[in-house]
CSV table of C-alpha atoms in Angstrom, one decimal:
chain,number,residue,atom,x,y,z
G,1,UNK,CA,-29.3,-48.4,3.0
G,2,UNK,CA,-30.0,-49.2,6.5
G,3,UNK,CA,-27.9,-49.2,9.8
G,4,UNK,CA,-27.0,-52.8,9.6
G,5,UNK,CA,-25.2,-51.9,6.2
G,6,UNK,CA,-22.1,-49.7,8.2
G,7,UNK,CA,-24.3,-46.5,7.0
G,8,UNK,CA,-25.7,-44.1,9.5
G,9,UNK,CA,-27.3,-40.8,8.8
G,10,UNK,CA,-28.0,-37.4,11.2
G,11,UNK,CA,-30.2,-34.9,11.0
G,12,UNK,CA,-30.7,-31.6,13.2
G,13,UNK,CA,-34.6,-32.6,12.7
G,14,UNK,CA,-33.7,-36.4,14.2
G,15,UNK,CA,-34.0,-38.1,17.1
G,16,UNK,CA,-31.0,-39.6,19.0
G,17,UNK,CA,-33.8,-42.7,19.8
G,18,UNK,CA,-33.9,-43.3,16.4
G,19,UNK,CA,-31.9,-46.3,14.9
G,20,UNK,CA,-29.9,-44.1,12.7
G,21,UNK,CA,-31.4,-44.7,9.7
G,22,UNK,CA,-32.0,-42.0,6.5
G,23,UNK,CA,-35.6,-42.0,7.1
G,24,UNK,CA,-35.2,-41.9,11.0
G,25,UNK,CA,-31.8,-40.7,11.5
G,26,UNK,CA,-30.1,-39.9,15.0
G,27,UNK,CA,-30.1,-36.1,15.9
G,28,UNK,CA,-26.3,-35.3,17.2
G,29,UNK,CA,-22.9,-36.8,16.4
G,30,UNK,CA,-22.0,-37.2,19.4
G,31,UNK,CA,-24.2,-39.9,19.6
G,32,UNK,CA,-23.6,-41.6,16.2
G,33,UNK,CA,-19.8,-42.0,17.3
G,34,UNK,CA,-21.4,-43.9,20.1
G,35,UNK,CA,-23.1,-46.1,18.0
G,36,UNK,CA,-20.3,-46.9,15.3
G,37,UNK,CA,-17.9,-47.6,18.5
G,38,UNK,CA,-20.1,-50.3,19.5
G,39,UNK,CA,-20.6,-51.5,15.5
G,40,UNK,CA,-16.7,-51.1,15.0
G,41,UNK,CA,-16.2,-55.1,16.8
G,42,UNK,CA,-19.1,-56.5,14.4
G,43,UNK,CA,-19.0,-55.0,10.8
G,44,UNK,CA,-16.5,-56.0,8.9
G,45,UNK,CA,-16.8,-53.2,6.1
G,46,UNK,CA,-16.1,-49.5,6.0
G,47,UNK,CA,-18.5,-47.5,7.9
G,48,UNK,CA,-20.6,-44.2,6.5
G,49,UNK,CA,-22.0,-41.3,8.7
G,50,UNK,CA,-24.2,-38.9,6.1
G,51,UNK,CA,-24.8,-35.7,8.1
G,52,UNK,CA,-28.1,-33.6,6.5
G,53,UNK,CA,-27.9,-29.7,6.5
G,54,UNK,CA,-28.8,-28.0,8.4
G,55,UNK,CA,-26.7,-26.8,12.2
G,56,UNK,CA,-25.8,-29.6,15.0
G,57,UNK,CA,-24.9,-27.3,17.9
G,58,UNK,CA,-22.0,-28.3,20.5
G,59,UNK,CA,-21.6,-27.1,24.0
G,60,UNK,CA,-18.3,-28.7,24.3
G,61,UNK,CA,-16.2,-31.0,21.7
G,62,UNK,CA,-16.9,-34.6,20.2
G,63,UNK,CA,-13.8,-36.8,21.5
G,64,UNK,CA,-12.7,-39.7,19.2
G,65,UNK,CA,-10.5,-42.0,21.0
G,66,UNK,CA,-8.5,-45.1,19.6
G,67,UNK,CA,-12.0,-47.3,19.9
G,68,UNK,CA,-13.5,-45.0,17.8
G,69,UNK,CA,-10.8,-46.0,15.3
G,70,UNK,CA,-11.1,-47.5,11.9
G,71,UNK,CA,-9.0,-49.7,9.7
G,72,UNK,CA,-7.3,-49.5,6.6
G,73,UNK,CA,-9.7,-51.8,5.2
G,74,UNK,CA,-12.6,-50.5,6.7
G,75,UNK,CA,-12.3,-46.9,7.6
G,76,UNK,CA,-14.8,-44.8,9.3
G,77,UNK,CA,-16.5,-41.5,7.6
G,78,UNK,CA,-18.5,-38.8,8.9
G,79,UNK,CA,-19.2,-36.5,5.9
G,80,UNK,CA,-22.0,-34.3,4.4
G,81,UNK,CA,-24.6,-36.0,2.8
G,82,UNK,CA,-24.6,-35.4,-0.9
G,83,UNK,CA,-25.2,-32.2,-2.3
G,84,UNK,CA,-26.2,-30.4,1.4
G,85,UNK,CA,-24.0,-28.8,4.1
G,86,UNK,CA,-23.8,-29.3,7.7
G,87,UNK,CA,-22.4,-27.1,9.9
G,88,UNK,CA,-20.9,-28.0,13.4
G,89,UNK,CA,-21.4,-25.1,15.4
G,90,UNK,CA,-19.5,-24.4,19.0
G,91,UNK,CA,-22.2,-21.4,19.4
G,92,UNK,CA,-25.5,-20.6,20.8
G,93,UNK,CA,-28.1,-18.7,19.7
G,94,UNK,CA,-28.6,-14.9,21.7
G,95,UNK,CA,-32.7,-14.5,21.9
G,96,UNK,CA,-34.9,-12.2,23.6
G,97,UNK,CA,-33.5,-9.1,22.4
G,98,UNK,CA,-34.8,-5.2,23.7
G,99,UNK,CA,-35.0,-2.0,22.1
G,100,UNK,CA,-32.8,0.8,24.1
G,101,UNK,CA,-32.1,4.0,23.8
G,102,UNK,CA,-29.8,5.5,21.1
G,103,UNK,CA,-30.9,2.5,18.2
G,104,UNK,CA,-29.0,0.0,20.8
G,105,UNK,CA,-30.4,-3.0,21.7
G,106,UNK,CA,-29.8,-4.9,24.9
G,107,UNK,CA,-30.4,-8.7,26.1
G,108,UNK,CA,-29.5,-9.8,29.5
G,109,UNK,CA,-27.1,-13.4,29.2
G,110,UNK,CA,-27.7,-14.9,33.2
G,111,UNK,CA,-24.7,-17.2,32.5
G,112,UNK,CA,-22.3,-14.0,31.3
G,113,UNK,CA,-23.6,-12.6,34.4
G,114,UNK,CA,-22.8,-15.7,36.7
G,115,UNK,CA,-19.8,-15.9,35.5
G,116,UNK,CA,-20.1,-18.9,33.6
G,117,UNK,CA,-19.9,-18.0,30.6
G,118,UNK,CA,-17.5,-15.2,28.9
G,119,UNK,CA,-17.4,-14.7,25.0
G,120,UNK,CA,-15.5,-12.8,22.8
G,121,UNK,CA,-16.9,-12.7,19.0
G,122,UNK,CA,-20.0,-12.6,17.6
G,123,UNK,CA,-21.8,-13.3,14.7
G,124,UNK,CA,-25.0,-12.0,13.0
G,125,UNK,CA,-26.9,-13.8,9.9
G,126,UNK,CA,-23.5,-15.8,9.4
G,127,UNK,CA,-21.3,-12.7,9.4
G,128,UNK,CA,-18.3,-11.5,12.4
G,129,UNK,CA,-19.1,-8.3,14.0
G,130,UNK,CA,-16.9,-5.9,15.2
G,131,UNK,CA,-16.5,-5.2,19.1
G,132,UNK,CA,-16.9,-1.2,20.0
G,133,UNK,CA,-13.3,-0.3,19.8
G,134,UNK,CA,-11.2,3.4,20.2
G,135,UNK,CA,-10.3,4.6,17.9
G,136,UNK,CA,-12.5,4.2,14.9
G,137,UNK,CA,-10.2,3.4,12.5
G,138,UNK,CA,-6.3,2.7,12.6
G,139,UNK,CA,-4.9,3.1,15.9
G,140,UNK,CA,-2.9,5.3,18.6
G,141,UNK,CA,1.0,6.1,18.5
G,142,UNK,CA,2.7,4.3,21.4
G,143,UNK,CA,4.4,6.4,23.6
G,144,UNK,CA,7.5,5.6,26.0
G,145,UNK,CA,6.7,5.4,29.7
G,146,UNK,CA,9.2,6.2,32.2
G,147,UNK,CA,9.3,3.0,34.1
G,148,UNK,CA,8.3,-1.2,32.9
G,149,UNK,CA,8.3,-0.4,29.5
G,150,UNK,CA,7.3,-4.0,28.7
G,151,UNK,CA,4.6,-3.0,31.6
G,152,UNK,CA,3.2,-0.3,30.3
G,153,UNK,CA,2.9,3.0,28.3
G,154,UNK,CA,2.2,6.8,27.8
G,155,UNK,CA,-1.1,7.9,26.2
G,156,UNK,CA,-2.2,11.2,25.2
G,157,UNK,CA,-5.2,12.4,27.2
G,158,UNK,CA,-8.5,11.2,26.5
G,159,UNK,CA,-7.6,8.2,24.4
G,160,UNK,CA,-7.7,6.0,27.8
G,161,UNK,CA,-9.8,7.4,30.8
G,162,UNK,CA,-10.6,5.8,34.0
G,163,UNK,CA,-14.5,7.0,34.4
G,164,UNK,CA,-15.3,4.6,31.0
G,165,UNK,CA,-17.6,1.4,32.0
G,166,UNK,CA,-15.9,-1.4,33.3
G,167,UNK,CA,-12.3,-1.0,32.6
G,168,UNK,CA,-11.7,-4.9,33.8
G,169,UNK,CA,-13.8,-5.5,30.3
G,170,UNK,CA,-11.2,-3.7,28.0
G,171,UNK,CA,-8.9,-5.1,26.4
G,172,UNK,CA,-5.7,-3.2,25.1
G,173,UNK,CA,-4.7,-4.5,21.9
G,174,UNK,CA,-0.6,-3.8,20.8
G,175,UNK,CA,0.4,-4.2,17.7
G,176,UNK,CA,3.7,-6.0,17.6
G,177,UNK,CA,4.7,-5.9,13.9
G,178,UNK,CA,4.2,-10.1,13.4
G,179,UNK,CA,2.6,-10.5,16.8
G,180,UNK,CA,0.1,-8.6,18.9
G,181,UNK,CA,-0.3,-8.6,23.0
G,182,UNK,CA,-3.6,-7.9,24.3
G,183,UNK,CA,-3.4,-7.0,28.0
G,184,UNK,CA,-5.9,-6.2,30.7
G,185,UNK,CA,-5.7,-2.7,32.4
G,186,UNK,CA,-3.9,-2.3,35.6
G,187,UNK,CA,-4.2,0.7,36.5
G,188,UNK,CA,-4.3,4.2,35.2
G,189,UNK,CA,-2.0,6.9,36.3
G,190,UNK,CA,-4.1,10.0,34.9
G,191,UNK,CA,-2.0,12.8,36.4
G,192,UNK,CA,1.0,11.5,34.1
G,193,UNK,CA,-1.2,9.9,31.7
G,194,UNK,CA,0.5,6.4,32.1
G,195,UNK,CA,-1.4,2.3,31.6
G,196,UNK,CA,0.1,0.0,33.6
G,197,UNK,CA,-1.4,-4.0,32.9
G,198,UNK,CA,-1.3,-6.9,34.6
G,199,UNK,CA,0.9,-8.7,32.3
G,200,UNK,CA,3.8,-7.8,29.8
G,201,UNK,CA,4.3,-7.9,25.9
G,202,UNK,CA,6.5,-9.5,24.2
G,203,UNK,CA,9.0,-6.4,23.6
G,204,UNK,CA,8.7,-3.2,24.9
G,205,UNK,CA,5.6,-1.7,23.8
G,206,UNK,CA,7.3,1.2,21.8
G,207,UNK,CA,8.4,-1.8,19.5
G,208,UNK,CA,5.3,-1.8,18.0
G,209,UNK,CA,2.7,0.1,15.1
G,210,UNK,CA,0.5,1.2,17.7
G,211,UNK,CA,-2.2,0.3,19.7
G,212,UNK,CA,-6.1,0.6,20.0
G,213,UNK,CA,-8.8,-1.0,23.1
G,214,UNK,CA,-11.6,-3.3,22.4
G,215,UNK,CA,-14.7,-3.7,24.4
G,216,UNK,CA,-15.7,-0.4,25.5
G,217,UNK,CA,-18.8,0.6,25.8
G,218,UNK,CA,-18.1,4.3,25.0
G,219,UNK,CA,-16.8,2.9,21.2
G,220,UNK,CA,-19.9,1.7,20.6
G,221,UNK,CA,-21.0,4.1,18.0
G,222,UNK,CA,-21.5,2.3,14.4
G,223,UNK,CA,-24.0,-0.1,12.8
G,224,UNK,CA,-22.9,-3.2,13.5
G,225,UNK,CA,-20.8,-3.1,16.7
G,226,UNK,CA,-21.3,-5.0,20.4
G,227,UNK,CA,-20.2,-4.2,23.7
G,228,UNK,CA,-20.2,-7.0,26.2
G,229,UNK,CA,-20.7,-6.0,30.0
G,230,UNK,CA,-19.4,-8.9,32.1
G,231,UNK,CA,-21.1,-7.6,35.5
G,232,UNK,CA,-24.1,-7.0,34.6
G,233,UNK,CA,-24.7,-9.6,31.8
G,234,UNK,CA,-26.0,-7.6,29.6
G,235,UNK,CA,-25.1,-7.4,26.0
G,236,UNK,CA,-25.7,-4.4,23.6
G,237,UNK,CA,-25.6,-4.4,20.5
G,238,UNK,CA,-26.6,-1.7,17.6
G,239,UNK,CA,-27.9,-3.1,14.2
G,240,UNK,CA,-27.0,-2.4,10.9
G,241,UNK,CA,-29.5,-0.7,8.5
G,242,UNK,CA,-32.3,-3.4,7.5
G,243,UNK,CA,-31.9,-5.8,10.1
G,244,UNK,CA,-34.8,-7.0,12.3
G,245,UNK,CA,-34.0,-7.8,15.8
G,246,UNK,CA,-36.4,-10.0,16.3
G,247,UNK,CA,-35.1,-12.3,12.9
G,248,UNK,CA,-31.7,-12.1,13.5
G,249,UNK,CA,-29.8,-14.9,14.2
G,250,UNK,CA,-27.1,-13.9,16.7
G,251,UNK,CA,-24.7,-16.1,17.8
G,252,UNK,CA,-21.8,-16.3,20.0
G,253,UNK,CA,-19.3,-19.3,20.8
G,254,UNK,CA,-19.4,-21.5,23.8
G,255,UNK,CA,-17.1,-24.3,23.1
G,256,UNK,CA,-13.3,-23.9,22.3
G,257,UNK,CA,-13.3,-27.0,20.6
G,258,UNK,CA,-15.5,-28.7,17.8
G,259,UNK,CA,-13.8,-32.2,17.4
G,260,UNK,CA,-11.0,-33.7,19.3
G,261,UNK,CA,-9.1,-36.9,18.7
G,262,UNK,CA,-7.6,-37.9,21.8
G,263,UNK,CA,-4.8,-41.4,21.6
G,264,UNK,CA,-2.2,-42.8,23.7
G,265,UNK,CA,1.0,-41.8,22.0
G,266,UNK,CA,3.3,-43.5,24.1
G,267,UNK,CA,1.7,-46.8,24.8
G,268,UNK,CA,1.1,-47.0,21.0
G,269,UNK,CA,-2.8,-46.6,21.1
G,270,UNK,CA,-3.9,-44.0,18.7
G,271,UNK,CA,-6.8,-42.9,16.7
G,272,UNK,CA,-6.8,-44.4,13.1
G,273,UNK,CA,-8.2,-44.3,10.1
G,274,UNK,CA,-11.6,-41.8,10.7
G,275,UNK,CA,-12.6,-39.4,7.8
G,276,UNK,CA,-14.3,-36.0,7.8
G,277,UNK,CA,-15.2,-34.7,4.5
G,278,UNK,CA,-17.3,-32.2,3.8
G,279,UNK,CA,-18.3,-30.8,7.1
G,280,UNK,CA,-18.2,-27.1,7.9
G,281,UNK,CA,-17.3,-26.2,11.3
G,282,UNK,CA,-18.5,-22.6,12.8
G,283,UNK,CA,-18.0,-20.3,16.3
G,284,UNK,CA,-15.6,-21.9,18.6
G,285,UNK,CA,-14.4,-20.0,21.2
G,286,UNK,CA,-11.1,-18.4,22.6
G,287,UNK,CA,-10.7,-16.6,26.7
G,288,UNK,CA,-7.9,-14.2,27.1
G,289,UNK,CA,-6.1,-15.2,30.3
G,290,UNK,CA,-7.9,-13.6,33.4
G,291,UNK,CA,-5.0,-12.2,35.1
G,292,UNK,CA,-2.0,-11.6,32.5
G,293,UNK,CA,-4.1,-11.3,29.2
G,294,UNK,CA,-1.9,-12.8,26.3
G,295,UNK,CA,1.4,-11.7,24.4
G,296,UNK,CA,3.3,-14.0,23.1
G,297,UNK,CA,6.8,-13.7,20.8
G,298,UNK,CA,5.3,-15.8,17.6
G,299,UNK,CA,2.3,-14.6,15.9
């Protein structure tokens, strides 16, 4: 089949020059939604996008508006071709890893330390790791503060202390029976062993199972955990047994969205009659508010 036919095809190996065709396919789909908009006016039969395996990365979401529509008659598809799997990623790939003390390795990020760029997960080989977090396992007993109890909390000593790295980094996590808050520190009050954060939970905080703090770099003790150090950039990160630093393929999310479709409610104009089958979709991204953190009443 050729382009002419209402069939397209991609490929992470292609070239966005090409015509689109399977033995010279375009490269992104960004740029195949381009072409069917423009093909949408002239064909006048349903139109196929075969995507190849293999991973199309995104630094920000494909928008679909109403001219990228379809029609009942003629729908539009972007799917897998047969028998592979493409994956739509919102990640990039970390490189240039360094071997530091301790079995830790580092890699400086100059967008994390510009400012630009802030994430929160990341994956190895196609697998979620686990941020350095304190405790271990489970998590701490919440204890009444005498003041804002929606503002803060008592801890015992040692389980929060204000000479850890970076404290604007941490996040608190509270576990809210159906509903967590996770909160940025404050301030710590270590005569009376108090947290106080810039923004509140849903209930007071002894209405909760507990509570236990992410991204610190002094949690960072097991195979398989990452520590992210906003000022400086730099990333460490200490690998499970077997894996080769320099084969690894670490990845962490940059865009918050992989797809949107974006119509006109009110004036009618909508997006119609466009397909996705098939696809897989991979690291998007999510940033905790930087002044109030998040806690909200519904899970």
């Amino acid at each position: 089949a050729s382009a002419l036919s209402g069939e397209f095809y991609v490929a992470p190996g292609g070239s966005d020059a090409n015509p689109g065709t399977k033995d010279k396919p375009f490269a992104t789909l960004a740029h195949a939604r381009d072409v069917v908009r423009q093909a949408n006016a002239k064909l006048r039969e349903p139109v196929t996008v075969l995507l190849r395996g293999g991973t199309y990365y995104l630094q920000e979401p494909v928008v679909f508006g109403p001219a990228d529509s379809g029609t009942a008659e003629c729908p539009v598809t972007y799917g897998a071709y047969p028998g592979e799997k493409p994956v739509i990623s919102g990640g990039k790939r970390i490189a240039g890893w360094k071997r530091g003390g301790d079995k830790v390795w580092t890699v400086e990020i100059p967008e994390v330390k510009q400012g630009t760029w802030h994430f929160r997960q990341l994956f190895a080989n196609g697998q979620r790791r686990q941020r350095a977090r304190l405790p271990r396992e489970g998590h701490y007993k919440v204890a009444a503060p005498p003041d804002s109890p929606k503002w803060s909390f008592k801890f015992q000593p040692g389980q929060i202390d204000p000479k850890w790295r970076n404290l604007d980094d941490m996040e608190v996590v509270l576990l809210q029976h159906w509903t967590d808050a996770r909160l940025r520190v404050k301030s710590i009050d270590q005569a009376d062993n108090i947290v106080r954060f810039t923004g509140a939970a849903f209930r007071p905080m002894t209405w909760s199972r507990g509570w236990y703090v992410e991204n610190v770099y002094e949690g960072l003790t097991d195979p398989g955990e990452w520590y992210l150090d906003r000022k400086s950039g730099v990333l460490h990160y200490r690998p499970l047994p077997g894996e080769n630093m320099e084969e690894l393929k670490v990845i962490a999310p940059v865009a918050r969205q992989w797809i949107r479709l974006e119509g006109d409610y009110k004036n009618g104009n909508l997006v119609r009659y466009i397909n996705f089958c098939g696809l897989r979709f991979h690291h998007s991204s999510w940033s905790l508010h930087k002044r109030l953190g998040y806690s909200y009443q519904q899970a």
